[in-house]
Coordinates of C-alpha atoms in Angstrom, one line a residue:
X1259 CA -23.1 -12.5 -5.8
X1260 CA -23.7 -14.9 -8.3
X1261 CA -20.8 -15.0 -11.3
X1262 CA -23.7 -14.5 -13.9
X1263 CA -24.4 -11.0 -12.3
X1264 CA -20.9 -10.1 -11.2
X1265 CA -19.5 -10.7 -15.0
X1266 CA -22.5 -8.9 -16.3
X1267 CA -21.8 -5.7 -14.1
X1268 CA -18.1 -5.6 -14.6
X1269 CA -18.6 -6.2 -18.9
X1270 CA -21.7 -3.4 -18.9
X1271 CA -18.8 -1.2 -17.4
X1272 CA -15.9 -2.5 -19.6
X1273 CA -17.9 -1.8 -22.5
X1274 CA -19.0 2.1 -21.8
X1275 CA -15.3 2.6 -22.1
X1276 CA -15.0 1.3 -25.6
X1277 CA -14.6 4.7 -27.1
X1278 CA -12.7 6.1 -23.4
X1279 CA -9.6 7.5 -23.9
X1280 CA -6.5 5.9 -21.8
X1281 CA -5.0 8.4 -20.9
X1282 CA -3.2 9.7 -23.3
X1283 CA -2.0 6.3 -25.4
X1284 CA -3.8 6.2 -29.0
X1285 CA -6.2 3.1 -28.0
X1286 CA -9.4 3.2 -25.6
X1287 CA -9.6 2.2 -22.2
X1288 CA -11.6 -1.0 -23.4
X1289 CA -8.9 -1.4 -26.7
X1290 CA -6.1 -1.2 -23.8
X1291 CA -8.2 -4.1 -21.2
X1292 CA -8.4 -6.5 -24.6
X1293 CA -5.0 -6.2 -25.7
X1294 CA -3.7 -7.1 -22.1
X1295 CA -5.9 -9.9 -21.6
X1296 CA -5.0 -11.4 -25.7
X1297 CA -1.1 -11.0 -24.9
X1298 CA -2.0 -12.9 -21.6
X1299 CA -3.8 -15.9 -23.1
X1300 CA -1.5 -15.6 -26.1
X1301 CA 1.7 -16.3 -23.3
X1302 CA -0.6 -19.0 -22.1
X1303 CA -1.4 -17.6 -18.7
X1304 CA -3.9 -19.3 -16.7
X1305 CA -7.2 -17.7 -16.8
X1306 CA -7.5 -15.9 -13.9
X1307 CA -4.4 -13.9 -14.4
X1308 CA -5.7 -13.4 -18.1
X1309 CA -8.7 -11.9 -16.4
X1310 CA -6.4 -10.2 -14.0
X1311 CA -4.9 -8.5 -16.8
X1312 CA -7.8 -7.6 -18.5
X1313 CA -9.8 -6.0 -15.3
X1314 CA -5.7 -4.1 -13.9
X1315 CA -6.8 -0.7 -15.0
X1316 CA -11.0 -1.1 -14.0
X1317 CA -9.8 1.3 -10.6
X1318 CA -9.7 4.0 -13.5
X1319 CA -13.5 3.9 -14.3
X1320 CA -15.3 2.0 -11.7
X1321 CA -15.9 4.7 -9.0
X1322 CA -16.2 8.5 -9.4
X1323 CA -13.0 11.0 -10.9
X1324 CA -12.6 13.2 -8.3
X1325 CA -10.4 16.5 -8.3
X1326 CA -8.7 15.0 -5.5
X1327 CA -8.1 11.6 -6.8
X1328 CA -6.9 12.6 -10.0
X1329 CA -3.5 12.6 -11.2
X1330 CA -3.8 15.6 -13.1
X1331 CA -5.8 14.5 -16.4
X1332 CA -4.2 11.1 -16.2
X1333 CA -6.0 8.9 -14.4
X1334 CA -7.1 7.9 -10.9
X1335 CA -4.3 7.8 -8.1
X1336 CA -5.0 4.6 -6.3
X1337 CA -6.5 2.7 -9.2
X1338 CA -4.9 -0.3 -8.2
X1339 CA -6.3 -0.6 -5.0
X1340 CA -10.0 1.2 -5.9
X1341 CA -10.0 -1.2 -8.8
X1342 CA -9.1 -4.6 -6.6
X1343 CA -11.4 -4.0 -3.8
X1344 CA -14.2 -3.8 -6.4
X1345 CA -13.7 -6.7 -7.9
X1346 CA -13.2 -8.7 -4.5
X1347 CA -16.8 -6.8 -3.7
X1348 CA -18.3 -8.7 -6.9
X1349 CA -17.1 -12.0 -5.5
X1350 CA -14.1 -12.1 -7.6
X1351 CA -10.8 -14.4 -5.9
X1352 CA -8.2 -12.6 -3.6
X1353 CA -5.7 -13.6 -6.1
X1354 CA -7.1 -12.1 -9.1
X1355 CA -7.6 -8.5 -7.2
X1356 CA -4.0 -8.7 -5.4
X1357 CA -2.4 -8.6 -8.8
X1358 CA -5.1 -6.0 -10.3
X1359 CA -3.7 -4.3 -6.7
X1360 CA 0.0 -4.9 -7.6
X1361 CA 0.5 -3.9 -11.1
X1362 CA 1.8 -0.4 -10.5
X1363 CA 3.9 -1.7 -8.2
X1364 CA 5.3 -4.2 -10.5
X1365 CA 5.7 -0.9 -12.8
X1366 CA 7.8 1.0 -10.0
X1367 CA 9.9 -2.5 -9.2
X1368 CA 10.9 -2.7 -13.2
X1369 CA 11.7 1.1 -13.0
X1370 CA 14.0 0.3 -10.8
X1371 CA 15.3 -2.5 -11.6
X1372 CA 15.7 -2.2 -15.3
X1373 CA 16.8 1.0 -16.7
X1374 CA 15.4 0.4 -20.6
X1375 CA 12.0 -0.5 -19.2
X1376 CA 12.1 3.0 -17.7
X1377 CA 13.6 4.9 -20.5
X1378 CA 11.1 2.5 -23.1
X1379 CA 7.5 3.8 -20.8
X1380 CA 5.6 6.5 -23.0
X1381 CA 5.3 9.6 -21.9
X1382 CA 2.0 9.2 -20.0
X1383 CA 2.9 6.2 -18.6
X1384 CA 6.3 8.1 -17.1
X1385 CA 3.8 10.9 -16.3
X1386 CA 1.9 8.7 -14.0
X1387 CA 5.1 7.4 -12.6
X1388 CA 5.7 10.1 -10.9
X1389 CA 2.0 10.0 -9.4
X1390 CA 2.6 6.7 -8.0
X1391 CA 5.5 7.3 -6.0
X1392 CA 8.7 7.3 -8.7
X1393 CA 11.0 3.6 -8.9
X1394 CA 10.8 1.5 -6.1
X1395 CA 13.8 2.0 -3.1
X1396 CA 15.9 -1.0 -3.0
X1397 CA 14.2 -2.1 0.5
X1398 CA 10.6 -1.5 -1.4
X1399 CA 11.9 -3.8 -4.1
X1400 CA 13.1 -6.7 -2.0
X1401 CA 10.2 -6.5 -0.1
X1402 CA 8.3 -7.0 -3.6
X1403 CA 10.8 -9.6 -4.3
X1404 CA 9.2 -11.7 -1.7
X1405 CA 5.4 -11.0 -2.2
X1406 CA 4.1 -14.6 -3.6
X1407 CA 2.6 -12.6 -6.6
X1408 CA 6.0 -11.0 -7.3
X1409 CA 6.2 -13.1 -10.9
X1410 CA 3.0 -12.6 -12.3
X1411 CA 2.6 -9.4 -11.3
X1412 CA 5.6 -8.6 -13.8
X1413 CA 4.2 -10.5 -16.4
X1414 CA 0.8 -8.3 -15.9
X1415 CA 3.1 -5.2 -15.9
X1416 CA 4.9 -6.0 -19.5
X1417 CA 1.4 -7.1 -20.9
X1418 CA 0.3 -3.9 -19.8
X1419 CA 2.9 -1.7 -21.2
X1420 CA 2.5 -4.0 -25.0
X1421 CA -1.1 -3.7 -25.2
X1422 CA -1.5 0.0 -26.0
X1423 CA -1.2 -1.1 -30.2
X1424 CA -3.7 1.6 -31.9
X1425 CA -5.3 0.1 -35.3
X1426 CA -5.9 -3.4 -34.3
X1427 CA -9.7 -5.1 -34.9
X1428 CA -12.6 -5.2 -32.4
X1429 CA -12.6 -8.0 -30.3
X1430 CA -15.7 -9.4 -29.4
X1431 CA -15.8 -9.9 -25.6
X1432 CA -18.0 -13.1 -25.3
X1433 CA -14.9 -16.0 -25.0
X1434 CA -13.9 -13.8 -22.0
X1435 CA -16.8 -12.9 -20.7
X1436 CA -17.6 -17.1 -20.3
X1437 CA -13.8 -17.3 -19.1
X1438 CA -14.5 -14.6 -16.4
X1439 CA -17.7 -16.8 -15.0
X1440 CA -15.4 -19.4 -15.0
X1441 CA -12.7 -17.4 -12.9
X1442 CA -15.9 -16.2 -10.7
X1443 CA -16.8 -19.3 -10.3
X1444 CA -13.2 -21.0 -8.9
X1445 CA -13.5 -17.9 -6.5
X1446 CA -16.7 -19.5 -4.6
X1447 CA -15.4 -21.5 -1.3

């Protein structure tokens, strides 16, 4: 797919969720995506994991809410994985959909491994916690430990957690729009 048309699909989709809720946090689903990516660039990330953190929740809201994949009012169980293996089937790099794919489990390793980012999760965000299979074990987290996406995958995580800031200004989406052809791009062999 060419990155014009793959960047086109996934933005007309980012933007229907601009007035989605996220799950009960006081910012939209597309609010949520734009405050991850800006803490991301804002770090200076490179820009695929800038994308990455912009596209970690698009498992939510880019295939059909089912009774049985639904965690109860609170999102999509599996979003991670639903969510990369879309964006590998628009062409995107196997990097930029294994951290979309690890980003709740960067969520259960910091559970585990650090009691205040636990206690400091908001309630929906502990809510879902429990969805996704509770903090890590300690052979689950050295496992983790040694996955080559282990670091930014943390990074993701804590933008993740920051970017739910209700009141802030529209962003427009064009700068990362062209950076997510440019990410599209780097993915072609």
């Amino acid at each position: 797919m060419r990155a014009e048309q793959a960047v086109a699909e996934l933005f007309a989709l980012c933007r229907q969720q601009a007035q989605a809720d996220y799950i009960g946090e006081a910012v939209s689903q597309l609010e949520h995506m734009v405050q991850a990516a800006e803490l991301a660039r804002d770090e200076g990330a490179d820009e695929e994991l800038v994308l990455a953190a912009f596209c970690h929740d698009v498992g939510h809201f880019c295939a059909p809410l089912t009774a049985q994949n639904s965690m109860a009012g609170l999102g999509r169980r599996g979003h991670e994985r639903v969510g990369a293996n879309w964006l590998l089937g628009l062409g995107f790099s196997q990097r930029l959909a294994g951290l979309v794919a690890r980003h709740v489990d960067a969520k259960r390793y910091l559970s585990w491994r650090e009691p205040a980012y636990l206690a400091g999760l908001s309630e929906a965000s502990r809510q879902t916690l429990d969805w996704q299979g509770g903090p890590m074990t300690t052979r689950e987290a050295e496992a983790f430990e040694a996955d080559p996406l282990f670091a930014d995958s943390l990074r993701l995580r804590r933008w993740d957690e920051a970017a739910k800031v209700a009141g802030r200004p529209p962003t427009d989406l064009s700068d990362l729009e062209l950076l997510a052809i440019r990410v599209h791009q780097a993915a072609i062999p």
